[in-house]
XYZ file of N, CA and C in Angstrom:
528
model
N 3.577 2.743 20.940
C 2.383 2.180 21.651
C 1.817 0.276 20.750
N 2.170 -0.262 21.762
C 2.250 -1.515 20.778
C 0.807 -2.137 20.644
N 0.744 -2.851 19.367
C -0.604 -3.244 18.352
C -0.611 -4.239 19.732
N -1.839 -4.249 19.672
C -2.334 -5.799 20.617
C -2.580 -6.971 18.942
N -2.763 -7.632 19.453
C -2.993 -8.867 19.115
C -4.117 -9.276 18.514
N -5.334 -8.879 18.474
C -6.466 -8.963 18.050
C -6.307 -8.186 16.734
N -5.907 -7.139 16.815
C -6.377 -6.248 15.710
C -4.353 -6.155 14.824
N -3.343 -6.964 15.364
C -2.524 -8.304 14.448
C -3.515 -9.008 13.482
N -3.728 -9.715 14.230
C -3.881 -10.546 13.507
C -5.127 -10.160 12.389
N -5.821 -9.452 12.625
C -7.348 -8.447 11.249
C -6.328 -8.551 10.225
N -5.093 -7.797 10.748
C -4.073 -7.082 10.069
C -3.730 -7.734 8.201
N -3.989 -7.111 7.397
C -3.452 -7.465 5.718
C -3.037 -6.527 5.169
N -2.261 -6.841 4.139
C -1.629 -6.918 2.933
C -2.420 -6.439 1.825
N -1.733 -5.501 1.038
C -2.941 -4.475 0.335
C -0.974 -4.030 -1.135
N -1.414 -3.936 -2.599
C -0.409 -3.888 -2.976
C -1.005 -2.749 -4.714
N -1.661 -1.766 -4.654
C -1.559 -1.165 -5.414
C -4.382 -0.796 -5.076
N -3.978 -1.429 -3.929
C -5.289 -0.880 -3.182
C -5.552 -2.680 -3.327
N -5.048 -3.789 -3.397
C -5.160 -5.959 -4.321
C -5.149 -6.070 -3.080
N -6.242 -7.052 -1.732
C -5.139 -7.661 -1.379
C -4.151 -8.541 -1.647
N -3.453 -8.631 -0.211
C -2.921 -9.666 -1.073
C -2.823 -11.039 0.070
N -2.948 -12.265 -0.689
C -2.930 -13.627 0.562
C -1.550 -14.163 0.665
N -1.399 -15.015 1.461
C -0.526 -16.206 1.874
C 0.603 -16.367 0.341
N -0.294 -17.330 -0.413
C 0.239 -17.603 -1.644
C 0.215 -16.924 -2.805
N 0.210 -15.543 -2.804
C 0.622 -13.872 -3.435
C 2.288 -13.719 -4.052
N 1.863 -14.218 -5.452
C 3.831 -14.030 -5.775
C 3.475 -13.163 -6.849
N 4.375 -12.423 -7.683
C 4.972 -11.549 -7.988
C 4.634 -12.168 -8.831
N 4.999 -13.083 -9.660
C 4.349 -13.184 -10.729
C 2.414 -13.250 -10.997
N 2.085 -13.819 -10.108
C 0.229 -13.309 -9.679
C -0.001 -11.993 -10.009
N 0.778 -10.959 -9.732
C 0.289 -9.256 -9.948
C 0.633 -8.976 -10.880
N 1.403 -10.183 -12.008
C 2.148 -9.828 -13.296
C 3.407 -8.864 -13.143
N 3.699 -8.859 -11.938
C 5.200 -7.744 -11.936
C 6.339 -8.703 -12.213
N 7.030 -7.872 -13.765
C 8.313 -8.745 -14.173
C 9.081 -8.149 -13.843
N 10.570 -8.033 -13.437
C 11.890 -7.791 -13.635
C 12.661 -7.976 -15.366
N 13.030 -6.769 -15.685
C 13.934 -6.529 -17.467
C 15.212 -6.884 -16.750
N 16.199 -6.720 -17.804
C 17.368 -6.971 -17.652
C 18.502 -7.132 -16.929
N 18.081 -5.121 -16.452
C 18.842 -4.628 -15.323
C 18.343 -4.839 -13.839
N 16.799 -5.755 -14.365
C 16.641 -5.888 -12.378
C 15.551 -5.150 -12.050
N 15.137 -4.546 -12.368
C 14.152 -3.226 -12.515
C 12.707 -3.645 -12.282
N 11.929 -3.492 -11.926
C 11.006 -4.376 -11.790
C 9.326 -3.609 -12.617
N 8.907 -4.447 -13.133
C 7.659 -3.637 -13.666
C 6.437 -3.892 -13.697
N 4.923 -3.383 -14.044
C 3.887 -4.303 -14.799
C 3.613 -4.314 -15.732
N 4.050 -5.331 -16.575
C 3.503 -5.232 -17.736
C 2.376 -5.126 -18.291
N 0.906 -5.158 -17.143
C -0.022 -4.334 -17.180
C -0.233 -2.988 -17.237
N -0.049 -2.080 -16.997
C 0.986 -0.670 -16.932
C 2.170 -0.588 -17.025
N 2.276 1.068 -16.991
C 2.934 1.473 -17.805
C 3.640 2.573 -16.192
N 2.368 2.681 -15.548
C 2.242 3.692 -14.183
C 3.665 3.139 -13.021
N 4.275 3.611 -12.133
C 5.116 3.296 -11.702
C 4.609 3.029 -9.977
N 3.225 2.978 -10.062
C 2.236 3.499 -8.631
C 2.884 1.620 -8.057
N 3.423 1.793 -6.569
C 3.278 0.917 -6.214
C 4.707 -0.120 -6.394
N 5.422 0.671 -6.750
C 7.459 0.395 -6.523
C 7.807 1.449 -5.896
N 8.938 1.224 -5.191
C 9.397 2.456 -4.085
C 11.104 2.134 -5.093
N 11.704 3.175 -5.909
C 12.694 3.135 -6.665
C 12.412 1.940 -8.142
N 13.261 1.324 -8.704
C 12.853 0.373 -9.429
C 13.379 -1.423 -8.502
N 13.523 -1.390 -7.869
C 13.562 -2.698 -7.653
C 13.170 -3.096 -5.893
N 11.799 -2.293 -5.278
C 10.815 -2.506 -4.993
C 10.046 -2.598 -5.224
N 9.094 -3.599 -4.267
C 8.060 -3.007 -4.357
C 7.395 -2.631 -2.959
N 6.219 -1.609 -3.460
C 5.560 -1.088 -2.061
C 4.100 -1.971 -1.593
N 4.259 -1.781 -0.318
C 3.107 -2.996 0.064
C 2.865 -1.817 1.372
N 1.109 -2.614 1.362
C 0.850 -1.241 2.812
C -0.510 -2.077 3.463
N 0.184 -2.107 4.733
C -0.635 -3.182 5.615
C -1.771 -1.906 6.283
N -2.984 -3.076 6.122
C -4.165 -2.176 6.649
C -5.321 -3.009 7.938
N -5.523 -2.164 8.561
C -6.276 -3.065 9.572
C -8.046 -2.835 8.445
N -9.567 -3.721 8.635
C -10.181 -3.869 7.983
C -11.013 -2.272 7.925
N -10.942 -1.792 8.902
C -11.932 -1.006 9.587
C -10.938 0.550 8.031
N -9.768 0.384 8.354
C -8.798 1.669 8.077
C -9.146 1.094 6.222
N -9.351 0.001 6.232
C -9.495 0.291 4.506
C -10.143 0.267 3.770
N -11.509 0.125 4.369
C -12.654 0.690 4.258
C -13.094 1.885 3.934
N -12.539 2.773 5.091
C -12.713 4.217 5.107
C -12.006 4.595 3.882
N -11.070 4.386 3.482
C -9.676 4.091 2.801
C -10.559 3.987 1.595
N -11.424 3.405 1.442
C -11.965 2.458 -0.420
C -13.530 3.420 -0.229
N -13.831 4.065 0.484
C -15.159 5.009 0.571
C -14.411 6.566 0.286
N -13.058 6.862 0.606
C -12.758 8.100 -0.035
C -12.643 8.179 -1.098
N -11.812 7.407 -1.732
C -11.479 6.525 -2.999
C -12.449 7.113 -3.950
N -13.633 6.276 -3.373
C -15.204 6.015 -3.966
C -15.420 7.768 -4.482
N -16.077 8.350 -2.763
C -16.214 9.153 -3.178
C -15.096 10.654 -3.605
N -13.790 10.871 -4.411
C -13.686 11.050 -4.846
C -13.633 11.131 -6.422
N -14.228 9.489 -6.837
C -14.017 9.088 -7.667
C -15.174 9.544 -8.194
N -16.477 9.510 -8.030
C -17.812 9.987 -8.132
C -17.702 11.824 -8.282
N -16.818 12.047 -6.973
C -16.741 13.899 -7.058
C -16.156 14.050 -8.302
N -15.063 13.092 -9.206
C -14.563 13.604 -10.226
C -15.199 13.641 -11.475
N -16.051 12.576 -11.363
C -17.132 11.876 -12.017
C -17.974 13.436 -12.853
N -17.937 14.117 -11.707
C -19.627 14.387 -11.603
C -20.978 14.570 -10.935
N -20.361 12.958 -10.758
C -21.784 12.463 -9.685
C -22.301 13.184 -8.717
N -21.388 13.450 -7.482
C -21.612 14.129 -6.803
C -20.734 14.945 -6.082
N -21.874 16.278 -5.615
C -21.502 17.718 -5.450
C -20.387 17.422 -3.905
N -19.945 18.288 -3.415
C -18.866 18.963 -2.126
C -20.185 18.699 -1.272
N -19.903 17.805 -0.323
C -20.667 18.498 0.656
C -20.059 18.698 1.880
N -20.264 20.021 3.089
C -20.068 19.968 4.052
C -19.921 18.406 4.839
N -18.645 18.227 5.688
C -18.565 16.794 6.280
C -19.732 17.212 7.722
N -19.906 16.191 7.794
C -20.674 16.264 8.990
C -19.921 15.304 9.954
N -19.954 16.281 11.057
C -18.985 16.453 12.095
C -19.558 15.101 13.117
N -17.814 14.585 13.181
C -17.268 13.033 13.673
C -18.444 13.642 15.199
N -18.546 12.128 15.376
C -19.340 12.452 16.834
C -18.632 12.166 18.014
N -18.142 12.857 19.418
C -17.686 12.732 19.905
C -17.489 11.650 20.457
N -16.026 11.060 20.947
C -15.397 10.388 20.698
C -16.194 9.960 22.442
N -16.435 8.676 22.919
C -16.954 8.509 24.563
C -15.130 8.083 24.742
N -15.120 8.751 26.348
C -14.519 8.514 27.044
C -13.617 7.502 27.281
N -12.337 6.924 27.184
C -11.994 5.205 27.618
C -11.610 5.612 29.041
N -12.640 4.804 29.355
C -11.774 3.935 30.761
C -10.446 4.011 31.105
N -9.623 4.559 32.204
C -8.191 3.464 32.551
C -8.488 2.639 33.256
N -7.695 1.008 32.773
C -7.945 0.229 34.016
C -6.730 0.438 34.183
N -6.948 0.183 36.396
C -5.507 0.377 36.522
C -4.576 -0.443 36.214
N -3.244 -0.997 36.081
C -2.250 -1.536 35.738
C -1.399 -2.097 37.447
N -0.719 -3.673 37.372
C -0.643 -3.893 38.023
C 0.720 -4.800 37.899
N 1.733 -4.527 38.423
C 3.298 -5.391 38.040
C 2.725 -6.652 38.809
N 3.250 -7.811 37.942
C 3.173 -9.439 38.845
C 4.944 -9.590 38.340
N 4.951 -10.716 38.887
C 5.990 -11.643 38.701
C 5.530 -13.220 38.419
N 5.892 -14.148 37.520
C 5.500 -15.661 36.448
C 6.772 -15.768 37.897
N 6.489 -16.751 38.102
C 7.297 -17.678 38.652
C 7.843 -19.216 38.064
N 8.899 -19.641 37.029
C 8.791 -21.085 36.692
C 9.451 -21.949 36.913
N 9.894 -22.650 37.304
C 11.683 -23.631 38.141
C 12.216 -23.657 37.054
N 11.299 -24.492 36.043
C 12.485 -24.250 34.613
C 12.501 -23.378 34.039
N 12.220 -22.642 33.827
C 11.579 -21.331 32.890
C 11.616 -19.525 33.461
N 12.512 -20.426 34.615
C 12.674 -18.379 35.486
C 11.832 -17.711 36.318
N 12.156 -16.533 35.476
C 11.001 -15.195 35.943
C 10.676 -14.366 35.364
N 9.442 -14.039 35.123
C 8.887 -13.315 34.038
C 8.463 -11.876 34.614
N 8.339 -10.728 34.695
C 7.339 -9.730 35.488
C 7.278 -8.987 34.391
N 5.662 -8.739 34.214
C 5.103 -7.881 33.605
C 4.081 -6.795 33.773
N 3.280 -5.460 33.437
C 2.434 -4.965 33.495
C 1.568 -5.308 32.899
N -0.094 -5.609 34.044
C -0.454 -6.077 32.986
C -2.291 -5.400 33.616
N -3.214 -5.146 32.978
C -4.186 -4.179 33.470
C -5.029 -5.158 34.605
N -6.006 -4.187 34.920
C -6.854 -5.399 36.595
C -7.927 -7.069 35.367
N -8.539 -5.949 34.790
C -9.085 -6.810 33.715
C -8.491 -7.475 33.247
N -7.513 -8.026 32.898
C -6.576 -9.535 32.124
C -7.033 -10.410 32.714
N -7.457 -11.564 31.869
C -7.747 -12.997 31.496
C -6.562 -13.621 32.155
N -7.083 -15.076 32.905
C -5.346 -15.349 33.568
C -5.262 -16.492 32.170
N -5.610 -16.436 31.109
C -5.510 -17.685 30.323
C -4.664 -16.479 29.091
N -4.760 -15.047 28.961
C -3.952 -14.320 28.008
C -2.586 -14.220 29.153
N -2.124 -14.005 30.402
C -1.052 -14.262 31.132
C -0.256 -15.843 30.813
N -1.225 -17.241 30.832
C -0.587 -18.283 30.188
C 0.137 -18.323 28.582
N -0.465 -17.775 27.565
C 0.085 -17.102 26.480
C 1.027 -16.494 26.740
N 0.774 -15.459 26.875
C 1.907 -13.824 27.168
C 3.513 -15.385 27.398
N 3.301 -15.811 28.962
C 4.258 -16.530 29.459
C 4.896 -17.743 28.180
N 3.861 -18.601 27.561
C 4.200 -19.210 26.824
C 4.972 -18.713 25.675
N 4.619 -17.535 25.018
C 4.986 -16.963 24.154
C 6.446 -16.709 24.176
N 6.813 -15.318 25.285
C 7.996 -15.129 25.943
C 9.410 -16.272 25.556
N 8.178 -17.066 26.693
C 9.502 -18.192 26.931
C 9.475 -19.669 25.762
N 9.267 -19.676 25.244
C 9.104 -20.126 23.594
C 8.519 -21.660 24.017
N 7.213 -21.980 25.287
C 6.926 -22.942 25.234
C 6.239 -23.512 24.293
N 6.377 -24.761 23.799
C 5.356 -25.130 22.762
C 4.012 -25.938 22.900
N 3.162 -25.836 22.117
C 2.350 -25.389 22.664
C 0.976 -26.571 23.314
N 2.055 -27.562 22.853
C 1.908 -29.105 23.461
C 1.561 -29.464 25.072
N 2.436 -28.427 25.436
C 2.825 -28.422 26.569
C 1.610 -27.825 27.696
N 1.297 -28.086 28.732
C 0.157 -27.213 29.562
C 1.197 -26.742 30.428
N 0.224 -25.014 30.326
C 0.192 -24.408 31.272
C 0.148 -24.269 32.353
N 0.172 -23.990 33.631
C -1.575 -24.027 34.482
C -0.856 -22.879 35.677
N -0.921 -22.011 36.059
C -1.223 -20.844 36.914
C -0.736 -20.554 37.971
N -1.011 -21.006 39.359
C -1.357 -20.725 41.046
C -0.711 -19.636 41.813
N -1.905 -19.146 42.455
C -1.495 -17.954 43.075
C -2.275 -19.179 44.713
N -1.281 -18.364 45.816
C -1.106 -18.620 46.545
C -1.390 -20.109 46.941
N -1.352 -20.874 46.204
C -1.280 -22.358 46.412
C -2.348 -22.821 45.521
N -3.163 -22.319 44.646
C -4.834 -22.707 44.491
C -4.248 -22.716 42.849
N -4.405 -23.537 41.827
C -4.540 -23.242 40.591
C -5.702 -22.290 40.668
N -5.147 -21.073 39.027
C -6.847 -20.157 39.090
C -7.473 -20.241 37.483
N -7.937 -20.085 37.609
C -9.219 -20.801 36.588
C -8.523 -19.450 35.409
N -8.737 -20.566 34.234
C -8.497 -19.254 32.836
C -9.485 -18.343 32.640
N -10.770 -18.176 32.497
C -11.711 -17.359 32.028
C -11.816 -15.879 33.495
N -10.930 -16.310 34.197
C -10.907 -15.347 35.443
C -10.198 -14.086 35.174
N -10.241 -12.987 35.276
C -9.491 -11.619 35.501
C -8.153 -11.797 36.790
N -7.510 -11.303 36.645
C -6.342 -10.565 38.131
C -7.276 -10.306 38.967
N -8.036 -9.148 38.952
C -8.646 -8.593 39.941
C -10.081 -9.378 40.651
N -10.437 -10.831 39.791
C -11.394 -11.506 40.066
C -10.309 -12.662 41.105
N -9.161 -13.012 40.256
C -8.327 -13.696 41.495
C -7.850 -12.999 43.289
N -7.885 -11.713 42.940
C -7.393 -11.604 43.746
C -5.469 -10.823 44.450
N -5.487 -11.113 42.659
C -3.918 -10.993 42.908
C -3.669 -8.629 43.146
N -2.757 -8.535 43.662
C -2.563 -7.080 43.819
C -0.593 -7.315 43.510
N -0.725 -5.859 43.003
C 0.199 -5.507 42.672
C 2.105 -5.573 43.771
N 2.540 -6.587 42.120
C 4.381 -7.706 42.900
C 3.367 -8.556 43.488
N 2.263 -8.952 43.520
C 2.352 -10.387 43.790
C 2.616 -11.368 42.912
N 3.600 -12.407 43.275
C 3.972 -13.747 42.086
C 3.364 -14.827 42.039
N 2.827 -15.186 40.949
C 1.696 -16.499 40.545
C 2.692 -17.284 40.108
N 2.944 -18.466 40.102
C 3.929 -19.763 40.430
C 3.089 -20.206 38.781
N 4.244 -20.791 38.268
C 3.768 -21.497 36.183
C 4.458 -22.496 36.598
N 3.673 -23.449 36.302
C 3.229 -24.916 36.523
C 3.255 -25.897 34.950
N 4.646 -25.916 34.161
C 4.313 -26.613 33.244
C 4.419 -27.776 32.526
N 3.423 -28.873 32.458
C 3.484 -30.810 32.174
C 3.236 -30.642 31.114
């Protein structure tokens, strides 16, 4: 199942539970290489965070998953210190059923960039269609994309449903 772009934008990496940033280097993590090319941390003798002797084990997280992990880790630490007695976990509330949104197939046609078939939910915004076409066809950000249906430019803030687009309809893509 593909991960949505909003979730991908929130994800981050950690090593040994510490968040990594764009500027993080092996040297800033105090990871060194010995004469045999094996990696080690000069701060600790543990091998946690390494895969074999030549690879660093990095984990990817969403903020929610990382918070849950940190809470579980804190509970375990407190339990080991005797600060916390094992409790019966509260049952998770029943999740609300997710309403399934109907999807349709549409055809995006561009004079210079060909045809792109997409399956999209009826509640997707027109702006997201433009963004998807831009990424799929590698169109530079400085070029404007206008989507038209039945000869009229579509409002970027409206949805497929609001625009009256139906299954297998063609949408014209104009790139300026």
